[in-house]
Short mmCIF file of C-alpha atoms in Angstrom, two decimals:
data_model
loop_
_atom_site.label_atom_id
_atom_site.label_comp_id
_atom_site.label_asym_id
_atom_site.label_seq_id
_atom_site.Cartn_x
_atom_site.Cartn_y
_atom_site.Cartn_z
CA UNK A 27 92.14 65.29 135.15
CA UNK A 28 95.99 66.39 134.79
CA UNK A 29 97.14 69.94 135.42
CA UNK A 30 97.25 71.56 131.50
CA UNK A 31 94.00 70.56 131.30
CA UNK A 32 93.01 71.72 134.74
CA UNK A 33 95.16 74.81 133.65
CA UNK A 34 93.58 75.73 130.38
CA UNK A 35 90.17 74.73 131.62
CA UNK A 36 90.45 78.14 134.30
CA UNK A 37 91.30 80.26 131.48
CA UNK A 38 88.66 79.55 129.15
CA UNK A 39 86.00 80.10 133.06
CA UNK A 40 88.38 83.01 134.03
CA UNK A 41 85.58 85.38 134.57
CA UNK A 42 83.75 82.45 136.91
CA UNK A 43 87.81 81.21 138.46
CA UNK A 44 88.39 84.52 139.39
CA UNK A 45 85.19 86.03 140.84
CA UNK A 46 85.33 82.73 143.14
CA UNK A 47 88.90 83.03 144.36
CA UNK A 48 87.93 86.93 145.82
CA UNK A 49 84.94 86.72 147.23
CA UNK A 50 85.51 83.04 149.38
CA UNK A 51 89.74 84.79 149.63
CA UNK A 52 87.98 87.85 151.62
CA UNK A 53 85.62 85.50 153.28
CA UNK A 54 88.04 83.53 154.47
CA UNK A 55 90.90 86.10 155.34
CA UNK A 56 88.10 87.33 157.90
CA UNK A 57 87.20 84.16 159.15
CA UNK A 58 91.04 83.77 160.26
CA UNK A 59 91.24 87.33 161.10
CA UNK A 60 88.30 87.71 163.01
CA UNK A 61 88.73 84.52 164.88
CA UNK A 62 92.72 85.24 165.81
CA UNK A 63 90.87 88.50 168.01
CA UNK A 64 87.81 85.74 169.36
CA UNK A 65 90.28 83.46 170.71
CA UNK A 66 92.50 86.12 171.94
CA UNK A 67 90.09 87.73 174.05
CA UNK A 68 88.53 84.87 175.55
CA UNK A 69 92.02 83.26 176.49
CA UNK A 70 92.45 86.69 178.97
CA UNK A 71 94.18 85.34 182.18
CA UNK A 72 94.37 82.02 181.30
CA UNK A 73 97.57 81.49 181.38
CA UNK A 74 97.88 81.33 184.92
CA UNK A 75 98.35 77.81 186.99
CA UNK A 76 94.75 78.65 189.11
CA UNK A 77 93.59 80.95 187.03
CA UNK A 78 89.90 79.27 187.68
CA UNK A 79 90.52 80.03 191.63
CA UNK A 80 91.71 83.29 191.32
CA UNK A 81 89.28 86.08 191.84
CA UNK A 82 89.66 90.00 192.31
CA UNK A 83 87.43 91.26 195.19
CA UNK A 84 85.81 94.65 194.70
CA UNK A 85 83.42 97.05 196.53
CA UNK A 86 79.95 99.35 195.64
CA UNK A 87 80.01 102.09 197.85
CA UNK A 88 76.35 104.64 198.63
CA UNK A 89 76.33 107.06 201.08
CA UNK A 90 73.65 108.71 199.47
CA UNK A 91 75.55 111.88 198.25
CA UNK A 92 77.48 109.60 195.84
CA UNK A 93 78.15 105.78 194.75
CA UNK A 94 80.79 104.08 192.59
CA UNK A 95 81.23 100.51 191.64
CA UNK A 96 85.23 101.06 191.91
CA UNK A 97 87.37 97.40 190.92
CA UNK A 98 89.17 98.25 193.77
CA UNK A 99 89.34 98.10 197.85
CA UNK A 100 90.12 99.88 200.49
CA UNK A 101 93.44 98.14 201.92
CA UNK A 102 91.86 98.01 206.27
CA UNK A 103 89.08 95.97 204.42
CA UNK A 104 90.63 93.00 202.86
CA UNK A 105 94.62 92.42 204.65
CA UNK A 106 92.81 90.20 207.36
CA UNK A 107 90.90 87.95 204.52
CA UNK A 108 93.94 84.63 205.05
CA UNK A 109 93.97 85.36 208.76
CA UNK A 110 90.50 85.14 208.64
CA UNK A 111 88.60 83.15 206.31
CA UNK A 112 89.92 79.09 205.83
CA UNK A 113 88.84 79.21 201.98
CA UNK A 114 91.27 82.26 201.29
CA UNK A 115 94.92 80.55 200.59
CA UNK A 116 96.38 83.57 199.57
CA UNK A 117 95.33 87.65 199.73
CA UNK A 118 97.94 90.36 197.42
CA UNK A 119 97.34 93.44 197.50
CA UNK A 120 98.22 95.73 193.97
CA UNK A 121 98.17 99.65 194.96
CA UNK A 122 99.50 102.21 191.39
CA UNK A 123 101.24 104.16 192.19
CA UNK A 124 99.21 106.44 189.55
CA UNK A 125 101.01 108.38 186.81
CA UNK A 126 104.39 108.14 188.61
CA UNK A 127 107.80 109.79 188.46
CA UNK A 128 110.09 107.17 186.92
CA UNK A 129 113.81 109.04 187.33
CA UNK A 130 117.17 106.73 186.18
CA UNK A 131 121.16 108.98 186.69
CA UNK A 132 119.87 112.10 184.90
CA UNK A 133 116.39 110.72 182.72
CA UNK A 134 113.11 111.41 184.53
CA UNK A 135 110.00 110.07 183.51
CA UNK A 136 106.59 109.07 183.98
CA UNK A 137 104.93 105.84 183.95
CA UNK A 138 101.21 105.00 184.97
CA UNK A 139 102.61 101.00 184.92
CA UNK A 140 103.77 100.90 188.14
CA UNK A 141 102.40 98.58 191.52
CA UNK A 142 103.44 97.87 194.66
CA UNK A 143 102.31 94.51 195.14
CA UNK A 144 102.29 91.77 198.42
CA UNK A 145 104.63 89.25 198.73
CA UNK A 146 102.18 86.85 197.42
CA UNK A 147 102.66 88.00 194.16
CA UNK A 148 104.36 84.79 192.38
CA UNK A 149 101.73 82.71 194.31
CA UNK A 150 98.64 84.02 192.84
CA UNK A 151 99.93 85.37 189.21
CA UNK A 152 102.78 83.30 186.86
CA UNK A 153 104.68 86.04 185.56
CA UNK A 154 107.35 84.82 185.01
CA UNK A 155 110.86 85.94 186.71
CA UNK A 156 114.48 85.84 184.85
CA UNK A 157 116.34 87.24 187.16
CA UNK A 158 116.09 87.19 191.07
CA UNK A 159 114.37 84.93 193.54
CA UNK A 160 110.20 85.41 193.66
CA UNK A 161 110.35 83.65 197.00
CA UNK A 162 111.15 86.47 198.20
CA UNK A 163 112.08 89.29 195.83
CA UNK A 164 108.71 91.57 197.22
CA UNK A 165 109.24 90.17 201.13
CA UNK A 166 112.06 93.17 201.40
CA UNK A 167 111.65 96.99 202.10
CA UNK A 168 112.29 98.67 199.07
CA UNK A 169 113.17 96.43 196.63
CA UNK A 170 111.38 96.57 193.39
CA UNK A 171 111.58 94.52 190.04
CA UNK A 172 111.66 95.77 186.08
CA UNK A 173 110.35 94.11 183.19
CA UNK A 174 112.58 92.86 179.91
CA UNK A 175 111.32 95.66 177.91
CA UNK A 176 111.82 98.10 179.98
CA UNK A 177 115.40 97.05 181.27
CA UNK A 178 116.23 97.41 177.54
CA UNK A 179 114.65 100.72 177.17
CA UNK A 180 116.09 102.83 180.25
CA UNK A 181 118.92 100.33 181.02
CA UNK A 182 120.08 99.36 177.47
CA UNK A 183 120.30 95.40 179.35
CA UNK A 184 118.61 93.33 181.60
CA UNK A 185 121.89 92.87 183.70
CA UNK A 186 120.62 95.77 186.15
CA UNK A 187 120.45 93.67 189.44
CA UNK A 188 121.30 96.41 192.18
CA UNK A 189 121.25 99.43 189.84
CA UNK A 190 119.13 102.72 192.00
CA UNK A 191 115.77 103.91 190.27
CA UNK A 192 113.99 106.55 192.31
CA UNK A 193 109.41 106.76 191.95
CA UNK A 194 107.39 109.67 193.69
CA UNK A 195 103.59 108.93 193.58
CA UNK A 196 101.86 111.07 191.81
CA UNK A 197 99.87 112.27 195.35
CA UNK A 198 102.70 112.42 197.14
CA UNK A 199 106.35 115.00 196.59
CA UNK A 200 108.77 112.35 197.99
CA UNK A 201 110.98 110.65 195.92
CA UNK A 202 112.29 106.87 197.00
CA UNK A 203 115.23 105.04 196.35
CA UNK A 204 114.96 101.18 195.21
CA UNK A 205 116.94 98.39 194.52
CA UNK A 206 116.15 95.94 191.21
CA UNK A 207 116.15 92.59 193.10
CA UNK A 208 114.84 90.86 188.96
CA UNK A 209 113.35 91.14 185.90
CA UNK A 210 110.04 89.36 184.34
CA UNK A 211 109.30 88.96 181.34
CA UNK A 212 107.15 90.88 179.57
CA UNK A 213 103.32 90.89 180.96
CA UNK A 214 101.60 88.13 177.57
CA UNK A 215 99.22 90.31 175.27
CA UNK A 216 96.23 88.28 176.72
CA UNK A 217 96.20 89.82 180.22
CA UNK A 218 94.17 91.70 181.83
CA UNK A 219 96.44 94.43 183.59
CA UNK A 220 100.31 94.92 181.97
CA UNK A 221 103.22 96.58 184.49
CA UNK A 222 106.97 97.79 183.76
CA UNK A 223 107.60 98.24 187.65
CA UNK A 224 106.98 95.86 190.56
CA UNK A 225 108.17 97.42 193.80
CA UNK A 226 107.82 95.79 197.57
CA UNK A 227 104.82 96.84 200.04
CA UNK A 228 104.93 100.15 201.74
CA UNK A 229 102.27 100.04 203.84
CA UNK A 230 102.75 104.08 204.12
CA UNK A 231 101.83 104.73 200.44
CA UNK A 232 99.05 107.61 199.77
CA UNK A 233 96.71 105.57 197.87
CA UNK A 234 94.83 103.09 200.32
CA UNK A 235 92.76 102.19 197.43
CA UNK A 236 93.61 98.86 196.41
CA UNK A 237 92.82 96.22 193.73
CA UNK A 238 92.53 93.09 195.60
CA UNK A 239 93.11 89.22 194.32
CA UNK A 240 92.25 86.44 196.32
CA UNK A 241 93.27 82.49 195.29
CA UNK A 242 90.58 80.42 196.99
CA UNK A 243 91.16 76.78 197.90
CA UNK A 244 90.06 74.20 195.55
CA UNK A 245 85.25 74.03 194.74
CA UNK A 246 84.94 76.65 197.69
CA UNK A 247 81.49 77.92 197.02
CA UNK A 248 82.50 81.57 196.23
CA UNK A 249 78.87 83.11 196.78
CA UNK A 250 78.97 81.01 200.85
CA UNK A 251 82.62 83.38 200.28
CA UNK A 252 81.37 86.74 199.83
CA UNK A 253 78.98 86.84 202.61
CA UNK A 254 81.48 85.93 205.40
CA UNK A 255 82.99 88.64 204.38
CA UNK A 256 80.27 90.96 203.34
CA UNK A 257 80.03 89.92 207.31
CA UNK A 258 82.91 91.42 208.46
CA UNK A 259 83.08 94.30 206.34
CA UNK A 260 79.97 95.49 208.46
CA UNK A 261 81.36 94.80 211.58
CA UNK A 262 84.55 96.72 210.85
CA UNK A 263 82.38 100.12 209.32
CA UNK A 264 79.88 99.45 212.49
CA UNK A 265 77.16 101.81 210.55
CA UNK A 266 79.37 104.08 209.39
CA UNK A 267 78.09 106.25 206.26
CA UNK A 268 80.44 104.21 204.65
CA UNK A 269 78.57 100.97 203.68
CA UNK A 270 80.90 98.87 200.83
CA UNK A 271 78.84 96.58 199.52
CA UNK A 272 81.82 92.91 197.96
CA UNK A 273 81.63 91.43 194.97
CA UNK A 274 84.23 88.99 193.63
CA UNK A 275 84.69 88.34 189.82
CA UNK A 276 86.54 85.40 188.53
CA UNK A 277 89.66 86.01 187.01
CA UNK A 278 88.92 85.00 184.45
CA UNK A 279 86.14 86.99 183.18
CA UNK A 280 87.14 90.71 184.41
CA UNK A 281 88.46 91.24 180.46
CA UNK A 282 84.93 90.61 177.70
CA UNK A 283 82.47 91.11 181.84
CA UNK A 284 84.15 93.44 184.72
CA UNK A 285 83.26 97.24 183.72
CA UNK A 286 83.52 98.42 186.71
CA UNK A 287 85.40 102.39 187.66
CA UNK A 288 89.13 102.39 187.73
CA UNK A 289 89.88 99.65 186.56
CA UNK A 290 93.55 99.30 185.61
CA UNK A 291 92.73 99.42 181.78
CA UNK A 292 90.45 99.38 179.86
CA UNK A 293 88.91 96.19 178.99
CA UNK A 294 86.60 94.52 176.27
CA UNK A 295 82.89 93.46 176.12
CA UNK A 296 81.95 90.40 175.79
CA UNK A 297 78.91 92.13 173.53
CA UNK A 298 81.39 92.22 170.65
CA UNK A 299 82.31 89.07 170.38
CA UNK A 300 79.44 88.29 169.32
CA UNK A 301 78.49 91.02 167.20
CA UNK A 302 81.85 90.33 165.53
CA UNK A 303 81.16 86.44 165.74
CA UNK A 304 77.65 87.37 163.66
CA UNK A 305 79.15 89.28 161.47
CA UNK A 306 81.94 86.46 160.23
CA UNK A 307 78.36 84.31 160.08
CA UNK A 308 76.48 86.52 157.87
CA UNK A 309 79.99 86.61 155.77
CA UNK A 310 80.63 83.13 155.52
CA UNK A 311 77.15 82.48 154.54
CA UNK A 312 77.08 85.47 151.79
CA UNK A 313 80.16 84.22 149.48
CA UNK A 314 79.23 80.72 150.42
CA UNK A 315 75.71 81.69 148.63
CA UNK A 316 78.14 83.37 145.36
CA UNK A 317 79.82 80.34 145.16
CA UNK A 318 77.05 78.79 145.18
CA UNK A 319 75.16 80.55 142.13
CA UNK A 320 78.26 80.63 140.58
CA UNK A 321 79.27 77.15 140.35
CA UNK A 322 75.29 76.40 139.99
CA UNK A 323 75.95 78.66 136.91
CA UNK A 324 79.23 77.20 136.26
CA UNK A 325 77.73 73.22 135.45
CA UNK A 326 74.62 74.06 133.47
CA UNK A 327 77.71 75.58 131.33
CA UNK A 328 79.64 72.76 131.94
CA UNK A 329 76.45 69.95 130.33
CA UNK A 330 77.62 69.46 127.45
CA UNK A 331 80.76 68.31 128.76
CA UNK A 332 79.56 66.14 131.59
CA UNK A 333 77.53 64.29 129.03
CA UNK A 334 80.10 63.79 126.16
CA UNK A 335 82.28 61.83 128.54
CA UNK A 336 79.54 59.28 130.28
CA UNK A 337 78.65 58.82 126.27
CA UNK A 338 82.58 58.07 126.09
CA UNK A 339 82.44 55.78 129.22
CA UNK A 340 83.22 58.62 132.09
CA UNK A 341 81.37 57.29 135.22
CA UNK A 342 79.67 60.07 137.22
CA UNK A 343 82.51 59.41 140.01
CA UNK A 344 85.03 60.24 137.37
CA UNK A 345 83.27 63.13 136.52
CA UNK A 346 83.27 63.82 140.08
CA UNK A 347 86.93 63.65 141.01
CA UNK A 348 87.86 65.44 138.43
CA UNK A 349 85.41 68.38 139.82
CA UNK A 350 87.70 68.15 143.39
CA UNK A 351 91.23 68.32 141.53
CA UNK A 352 90.09 71.34 140.27
CA UNK A 353 88.58 72.62 143.25
CA UNK A 354 91.34 71.69 145.18
CA UNK A 355 93.66 74.50 142.32
CA UNK A 356 91.12 77.12 143.48
CA UNK A 357 91.89 76.17 147.10
CA UNK A 358 94.85 76.50 146.87
CA UNK A 359 94.85 80.01 145.40
CA UNK A 360 92.42 81.24 148.03
CA UNK A 361 93.87 80.15 150.44
CA UNK A 362 97.56 81.49 149.41
CA UNK A 363 95.51 85.08 148.83
CA UNK A 364 93.48 84.39 152.17
CA UNK A 365 96.11 84.16 154.63
CA UNK A 366 98.80 87.65 152.02
CA UNK A 367 95.29 89.57 153.17
CA UNK A 368 94.96 88.48 156.71
CA UNK A 369 98.83 89.85 156.93
CA UNK A 370 98.41 92.79 155.32
CA UNK A 371 96.02 94.22 157.75
CA UNK A 372 97.52 92.69 160.41
CA UNK A 373 100.94 95.17 159.54
CA UNK A 374 98.51 97.70 158.26
CA UNK A 375 96.57 98.10 161.87
CA UNK A 376 99.29 96.35 163.89
CA UNK A 377 97.13 93.45 165.13
CA UNK A 378 99.14 91.12 166.54
CA UNK A 379 96.45 87.94 167.56
CA UNK A 380 96.53 87.50 163.85
CA UNK A 381 99.86 86.00 164.64
CA UNK A 382 100.23 83.95 167.21
CA UNK A 383 97.76 80.96 165.80
CA UNK A 384 98.26 77.95 166.87
CA UNK A 385 99.33 75.19 163.78
CA UNK A 386 97.10 72.69 165.09
CA UNK A 387 94.16 76.09 164.57
CA UNK A 388 95.11 76.61 160.99
CA UNK A 389 95.19 73.38 160.06
CA UNK A 390 91.82 72.62 161.30
CA UNK A 391 90.00 76.31 160.11
CA UNK A 392 91.31 75.22 156.58
CA UNK A 393 90.05 71.32 156.83
CA UNK A 394 87.01 72.97 157.23
CA UNK A 395 87.18 75.72 155.01
CA UNK A 396 88.38 73.10 152.36
CA UNK A 397 85.61 70.77 153.25
CA UNK A 398 83.15 73.57 152.62
CA UNK A 399 84.48 74.52 149.30
CA UNK A 400 84.39 70.95 147.83
CA UNK A 401 80.47 70.24 149.27
CA UNK A 402 79.51 72.59 147.39
CA UNK A 403 81.75 72.10 144.05
CA UNK A 404 80.20 69.04 143.99
CA UNK A 405 76.80 69.23 144.88
CA UNK A 406 75.39 70.17 141.88
CA UNK A 407 76.78 66.95 140.16
CA UNK A 408 75.36 65.11 143.39
CA UNK A 409 71.44 66.59 143.14
CA UNK A 410 71.19 67.17 139.26
CA UNK A 411 70.81 64.27 137.04
CA UNK A 412 73.22 65.45 133.97
CA UNK A 413 70.97 65.86 131.48
CA UNK A 414 70.83 68.61 128.09
CA UNK A 415 67.44 69.12 127.86
CA UNK A 416 66.28 69.47 131.13
CA UNK A 417 69.32 72.96 131.68
CA UNK A 418 68.75 74.61 128.39
CA UNK A 419 66.10 77.05 129.11
CA UNK A 420 68.99 77.65 132.55
CA UNK A 421 70.71 78.10 129.67
CA UNK A 422 69.38 80.15 128.20
CA UNK A 423 69.21 82.28 131.25
CA UNK A 424 73.04 82.43 132.37
CA UNK A 425 74.13 85.75 131.35
CA UNK A 426 71.28 87.46 133.38
CA UNK A 427 72.28 85.11 135.77
CA UNK A 428 75.58 86.47 136.27
CA UNK A 429 74.34 89.83 136.64
CA UNK A 430 73.09 89.91 139.13
CA UNK A 431 75.22 86.57 141.56
CA UNK A 432 77.97 89.99 140.03
CA UNK A 433 76.09 92.41 141.66
CA UNK A 434 75.16 90.25 144.99
CA UNK A 435 79.13 89.71 145.31
CA UNK A 436 79.90 93.54 144.46
CA UNK A 437 77.64 94.06 147.81
CA UNK A 438 79.39 91.69 149.71
CA UNK A 439 82.56 93.97 148.62
CA UNK A 440 81.42 96.96 149.55
CA UNK A 441 79.56 96.01 152.66
CA UNK A 442 83.45 95.04 154.17
CA UNK A 443 84.63 98.59 152.78
CA UNK A 444 81.40 99.84 154.43
CA UNK A 445 83.11 98.66 157.78
CA UNK A 446 86.84 99.68 156.81
CA UNK A 447 86.01 102.93 156.11
CA UNK A 448 83.36 103.34 159.60
CA UNK A 449 85.87 102.38 161.27
CA UNK A 450 88.43 105.10 160.21
CA UNK A 451 85.70 107.34 160.65
CA UNK A 452 85.51 106.47 164.15
CA UNK A 453 88.53 106.95 165.42
CA UNK A 454 88.34 110.85 163.15
CA UNK A 455 85.38 111.43 165.68
CA UNK A 456 87.47 110.12 168.86
CA UNK A 457 90.45 112.47 167.46
CA UNK A 458 87.49 115.44 167.64
CA UNK A 459 87.61 114.47 171.66
CA UNK A 460 88.47 117.33 173.57
CA UNK A 461 90.79 115.71 175.68
CA UNK A 462 92.60 114.18 171.81
CA UNK A 463 95.53 116.52 170.78
CA UNK A 464 94.59 119.34 169.02
CA UNK A 465 95.54 123.10 167.15
CA UNK A 466 93.85 124.78 170.10
CA UNK A 467 93.27 122.62 173.18
CA UNK A 468 95.82 121.55 175.30
CA UNK A 469 95.21 119.20 178.18
CA UNK A 470 98.00 117.87 180.85
CA UNK A 471 95.74 115.36 182.64
CA UNK A 472 97.19 112.79 186.09
CA UNK A 473 99.41 116.28 187.33
CA UNK A 474 101.66 115.32 189.92
CA UNK A 475 100.49 116.23 193.95
CA UNK A 476 102.28 119.17 193.90
CA UNK A 477 100.33 121.11 190.89
CA UNK A 478 97.05 119.60 192.08
CA UNK A 479 97.03 120.91 195.79
CA UNK A 480 98.48 124.33 194.79
CA UNK A 481 96.83 123.88 191.31
CA UNK A 482 94.95 128.35 191.53
CA UNK A 483 98.54 128.78 191.55
CA UNK A 484 99.31 127.07 188.63
CA UNK A 485 96.44 128.16 186.97
CA UNK A 486 97.87 131.73 187.31
CA UNK A 487 101.44 131.56 186.12
CA UNK A 488 99.38 130.09 182.93
CA UNK A 489 97.68 132.62 182.79
CA UNK A 490 100.48 135.43 182.33
CA UNK A 491 101.36 133.65 179.26
CA UNK A 492 99.41 135.74 175.81
CA UNK A 493 98.74 132.08 174.14
CA UNK A 494 96.74 130.59 176.64
CA UNK A 495 93.41 132.26 176.49
CA UNK A 496 91.88 130.67 179.97
CA UNK A 497 92.39 126.78 182.33
CA UNK A 498 90.23 124.90 183.58
CA UNK A 499 90.12 121.60 185.43
#
């Protein structure tokens, strides 16, 4: 069958062709988006070469009066582990400056992405250092490394070695001067924590709770190690009221499986991944059921045409090949339209993971999808005899059958639209939360320590303004 005949058949059956193109395009676009999102979620922190040997040490505590499942540990409980336990090759402590005040020249601003780190940072993590010496950058006091985006934003360039910045910890009033000794490539989007500034560790930092990471020796028994860590913690506590329970978390499981207090960033959940996979399975099933139904209706319509071809000497395989050629045209249009829809959705919602799909992943998805479409297209020819009489009754019912199929497709479109509407409604509900901006309420989060320590004075000064009705914390 030449291209001209295919185009004429498409024009003749434009309703069938249009419905199939629309339904399968939306389904494949959803598949692309869900696959890219799930792939990104499952890839968190796997870019580190030793990701299978990196664990985060956390603590669960219960004093009787209060309890906390904390993502952090006390400094005194972790800093000697490398020397005391042979299974531990390296220990890294990240100490957050919380909502730090950063000063560069005459400009000051807040940042929650400032951490003090041990000199073992680059021995555990594989974040790329563009400028500087990874072996000793954090060995000296008052050294700092900044990310590429931070350098370009606040200095206009990355040639910043030797520049000075000043940092004030949220729970302190003293300003510390640091010298920039390195520039890091921006952390990948599939890292469970992001940062703008990393400083060499100062033991006099006010916050004594750290995010602690251990690089373990190969084939370490983590259950046995955990028992040894707990035994040492019990010795340190020596029967005090505070009795923390140690816990080890695999680095690659933090993003989807950890929801402890004081997480570095808000994590996702594995349940959401299962929900998305279930949703895309349902969408694909509905789309292919619609396609199979429409294709079967079209097969009934084409019985006479197929019969004439066979009478004139054509083989059944010739009819199959003609159907495949027509389906390939449909697949090309579906792929083009689905990528357009996925790209528009990703751009509108700033969904960056779609643009991270590899060529191999795209090819495999396309091949699998194309094979399913082709198989559905030729299935009626493979399992049915081409006989006019056997399908005359079904042919008479074709119009009502089409109405049913179109209704089914319409319901699918409504379901997808409902998901988008629900998403917007949830965003609207979240915007009504007291933490959000509103006409009559202002929230000042994470105040500096001098404000916290003098809260009553600060409160009274605020209430002196006639525009402020009341102040609470």
